[in-house]
Amino acid sequence: MLENTINLDEFIPTSFYHNFYASTGRPREYKLHSMLWALIIQRIFSIPTDTLLITFLKYSSDLREFCGFRKVPDGSKFTRFKQDFLMDLQTVFDNLVDVTEPICQEIDQFKASMTIFDTSGIEAFVTENNPKYANRIIKQLKAFKKNLKALMILMIHIKLHMDLCLHMLLVILKLNSFILMDIFVMFISLAWLPMVSAL
């Protein structure tokens, strides 16, 4: 049905024929129409890679027959075809759009006005995809680990001072001495001074 609807000859510029069938020293193994039909099928069915397209062609005799392949081209043939005739291929697909766009407008103007991009192969530019982000997080974790060690040492010192202070307070309460209470307050002040300055 597709080949009855689309006449490829209308879309292929004469220059493309000349470029493709130019004297290369030996005849072309694959026809221009066959290669173009394969690429059109690849676009219609959103086949992402040439390797997958080749797999479909190998296992589907109907697809091979539709494209006109007796033998399926390998990946290098498709790659070379796209590279060697890039501008000609651009012209063919532009011509196809010129014909298919008005048909799409008739079917549904709203949908035809939409532009759709397949973004599956595009890596989003977000912080998490930036290698510098991961390095920064690692540095922060290392700094936190280092600070955590210092904090643990400080906590051990505080606990030791608290234990000593509580012990002295108990002694003072037992003796009920005001002089010892003054010494205790002075000791606490001296003991906490380096701790406060460390913070």
Short mmCIF file of C-alpha atoms in Angstrom, two decimals:
data_model
loop_
_atom_site.label_atom_id
_atom_site.label_comp_id
_atom_site.label_asym_id
_atom_site.label_seq_id
_atom_site.Cartn_x
_atom_site.Cartn_y
_atom_site.Cartn_z
CA MET A 1 0.00 0.00 0.00
CA LEU A 2 2.83 2.39 0.89
CA GLU A 3 4.62 1.92 -2.42
CA ASN A 4 1.30 2.45 -4.24
CA THR A 5 0.74 5.70 -2.33
CA ILE A 6 4.28 7.07 -2.52
CA ASN A 7 6.13 7.18 -5.81
CA LEU A 8 9.74 7.58 -4.77
CA ASP A 9 10.76 8.88 -8.21
CA GLU A 10 8.80 12.08 -7.46
CA PHE A 11 10.91 12.77 -4.38
CA ILE A 12 14.37 11.81 -5.60
CA PRO A 13 16.20 14.68 -7.27
CA THR A 14 17.97 13.87 -10.55
CA SER A 15 21.27 14.84 -8.95
CA PHE A 16 20.80 12.03 -6.40
CA TYR A 17 20.48 9.46 -9.22
CA HIS A 18 23.60 10.87 -10.88
CA ASN A 19 25.58 10.86 -7.63
CA PHE A 20 24.49 7.35 -6.64
CA TYR A 21 24.91 5.69 -10.02
CA ALA A 22 28.06 7.60 -10.97
CA SER A 23 30.87 5.47 -12.34
CA THR A 24 32.42 3.75 -9.32
CA GLY A 25 34.40 1.08 -11.16
CA ARG A 26 31.81 -1.61 -10.45
CA PRO A 27 28.01 -1.75 -10.44
CA ARG A 28 26.08 -0.95 -7.28
CA GLU A 29 25.19 -4.00 -5.23
CA TYR A 30 21.99 -2.39 -3.91
CA LYS A 31 19.51 -0.14 -5.71
CA LEU A 32 18.89 3.44 -4.63
CA HIS A 33 15.16 2.73 -4.17
CA SER A 34 15.92 -0.23 -1.90
CA MET A 35 18.18 1.81 0.37
CA LEU A 36 15.69 4.67 0.54
CA TRP A 37 12.73 2.39 1.32
CA ALA A 38 14.77 0.83 4.15
CA LEU A 39 15.47 4.28 5.64
CA ILE A 40 11.81 5.33 5.25
CA ILE A 41 10.70 2.13 7.02
CA GLN A 42 13.26 2.84 9.75
CA ARG A 43 11.68 6.29 10.32
CA ILE A 44 8.06 5.08 10.13
CA PHE A 45 8.60 2.33 12.71
CA SER A 46 11.02 4.41 14.84
CA ILE A 47 13.74 1.78 14.59
CA PRO A 48 16.54 3.47 16.59
CA THR A 49 19.63 1.82 15.08
CA ASP A 50 20.82 0.44 11.76
CA THR A 51 21.71 -2.83 13.51
CA LEU A 52 18.08 -3.29 14.57
CA LEU A 53 16.88 -2.35 11.08
CA ILE A 54 19.18 -5.02 9.61
CA THR A 55 17.79 -7.57 12.08
CA PHE A 56 14.22 -6.75 10.99
CA LEU A 57 15.22 -7.08 7.34
CA LYS A 58 16.95 -10.42 7.95
CA TYR A 59 13.98 -11.99 9.72
CA SER A 60 11.15 -10.47 7.66
CA SER A 61 10.96 -11.68 4.09
CA ASP A 62 7.98 -9.32 3.49
CA LEU A 63 10.07 -6.32 4.56
CA ARG A 64 13.00 -7.45 2.41
CA GLU A 65 10.70 -7.92 -0.57
CA PHE A 66 9.06 -4.52 0.00
CA CYS A 67 12.45 -2.79 0.02
CA GLY A 68 13.66 -4.83 -2.95
CA PHE A 69 16.59 -6.54 -1.25
CA ARG A 70 17.66 -10.00 -2.40
CA LYS A 71 20.41 -9.83 0.22
CA VAL A 72 20.39 -7.60 3.32
CA PRO A 73 23.12 -4.91 3.37
CA ASP A 74 25.46 -4.90 6.34
CA GLY A 75 25.82 -1.98 8.76
CA SER A 76 28.76 -0.43 6.93
CA LYS A 77 26.69 -0.15 3.72
CA PHE A 78 23.99 1.85 5.50
CA THR A 79 26.59 4.00 7.28
CA ARG A 80 28.46 4.74 4.04
CA PHE A 81 25.18 5.44 2.22
CA LYS A 82 24.15 8.01 4.84
CA GLN A 83 27.59 9.62 4.96
CA ASP A 84 28.20 9.76 1.19
CA PHE A 85 24.75 11.06 0.26
CA LEU A 86 23.80 13.12 3.30
CA MET A 87 22.67 16.23 1.39
CA ASP A 88 20.75 14.16 -1.19
CA LEU A 89 18.97 12.27 1.60
CA GLN A 90 18.09 15.57 3.26
CA THR A 91 16.46 16.73 0.01
CA VAL A 92 14.46 13.48 -0.34
CA PHE A 93 13.10 13.69 3.22
CA ASP A 94 12.34 17.42 2.80
CA ASN A 95 10.36 16.57 -0.34
CA LEU A 96 8.50 13.85 1.57
CA VAL A 97 7.55 16.35 4.27
CA ASP A 98 6.28 18.80 1.65
CA VAL A 99 3.83 16.13 0.44
CA THR A 100 2.86 14.51 3.75
CA GLU A 101 2.42 17.71 5.81
CA PRO A 102 -0.70 18.94 3.94
CA ILE A 103 -2.22 15.44 4.26
CA CYS A 104 -1.60 15.54 8.01
CA GLN A 105 -3.16 19.03 8.16
CA GLU A 106 -6.32 17.66 6.53
CA ILE A 107 -6.52 14.75 8.96
CA ASP A 108 -5.98 16.80 12.15
CA GLN A 109 -4.69 20.39 12.15
CA PHE A 110 -3.91 20.43 15.86
CA LYS A 111 -1.78 17.27 15.79
CA ALA A 112 -0.12 18.33 12.54
CA SER A 113 0.96 21.60 14.16
CA MET A 114 2.77 19.77 16.96
CA THR A 115 6.49 19.17 16.77
CA ILE A 116 7.59 15.94 18.40
CA PHE A 117 11.17 15.08 19.26
CA ASP A 118 12.48 11.71 20.39
CA THR A 119 14.61 12.79 23.34
CA SER A 120 15.53 9.31 24.62
CA GLY A 121 19.14 9.74 23.46
CA ILE A 122 19.58 13.22 24.90
CA GLU A 123 21.14 13.42 28.33
CA ALA A 124 19.39 16.08 30.35
CA PHE A 125 21.62 18.90 31.61
CA VAL A 126 20.89 18.63 35.31
CA THR A 127 23.16 18.84 38.32
CA GLU A 128 23.12 15.07 38.96
CA ASN A 129 24.50 14.34 35.44
CA ASN A 130 27.49 16.60 35.97
CA PRO A 131 30.61 14.72 37.19
CA LYS A 132 31.62 17.80 39.22
CA TYR A 133 28.46 17.35 41.29
CA ALA A 134 29.48 13.83 42.37
CA ASN A 135 33.02 15.01 43.19
CA ARG A 136 31.62 17.86 45.31
CA ILE A 137 29.38 15.46 47.25
CA ILE A 138 32.36 13.13 47.87
CA LYS A 139 34.44 16.07 49.16
CA GLN A 140 31.61 17.14 51.45
CA LEU A 141 31.27 13.62 52.85
CA LYS A 142 35.04 13.40 53.47
CA ALA A 143 34.97 16.78 55.25
CA PHE A 144 31.97 15.66 57.28
CA LYS A 145 33.79 12.45 58.27
CA LYS A 146 36.86 14.48 59.33
CA ASN A 147 34.68 16.92 61.32
CA LEU A 148 32.80 14.00 62.83
CA LYS A 149 36.07 12.61 64.24
CA ALA A 150 36.92 16.00 65.76
CA LEU A 151 33.40 16.27 67.16
CA MET A 152 33.63 12.80 68.73
CA ILE A 153 36.97 13.71 70.41
CA LEU A 154 35.42 16.93 71.70
CA MET A 155 32.41 15.01 73.06
CA ILE A 156 34.74 12.58 74.87
CA HIS A 157 36.58 15.54 76.49
CA ILE A 158 33.29 17.14 77.51
CA LYS A 159 32.11 13.85 79.05
CA LEU A 160 35.37 13.51 81.02
CA HIS A 161 35.06 17.11 82.32
CA MET A 162 31.41 16.57 83.21
CA ASP A 163 32.25 13.39 85.13
CA LEU A 164 35.01 15.22 87.01
CA CYS A 165 32.71 18.19 87.74
CA LEU A 166 29.94 15.95 89.03
CA HIS A 167 32.40 14.09 91.24
CA MET A 168 33.67 17.35 92.72
CA LEU A 169 30.12 18.61 93.24
CA LEU A 170 29.26 15.48 95.19
CA VAL A 171 32.34 15.97 97.36
CA ILE A 172 31.34 19.60 98.01
CA LEU A 173 27.77 18.64 98.89
CA LYS A 174 29.03 16.02 101.30
CA LEU A 175 31.40 18.47 103.00
CA ASN A 176 28.90 21.32 102.75
CA SER A 177 31.77 23.77 102.43
CA PHE A 178 31.38 27.22 100.87
CA ILE A 179 35.12 27.53 100.29
CA LEU A 180 35.11 24.34 98.27
CA MET A 181 32.08 25.63 96.36
CA ASP A 182 34.07 28.72 95.29
CA ILE A 183 36.96 26.51 94.19
CA PHE A 184 34.49 24.33 92.22
CA VAL A 185 33.03 27.35 90.37
CA MET A 186 36.54 28.58 89.57
CA PHE A 187 37.52 25.09 88.34
CA ILE A 188 34.42 24.84 86.13
CA SER A 189 35.19 28.23 84.58
CA LEU A 190 38.78 27.22 83.85
CA ALA A 191 37.76 23.77 82.58
CA TRP A 192 35.12 25.09 80.17
CA LEU A 193 37.16 28.01 78.81
CA PRO A 194 39.27 25.93 76.35
CA MET A 195 36.16 23.95 75.32
CA VAL A 196 34.22 27.09 74.45
CA SER A 197 37.16 28.56 72.51
CA ALA A 198 37.47 25.25 70.57
CA LEU A 199 33.86 25.57 69.43
#
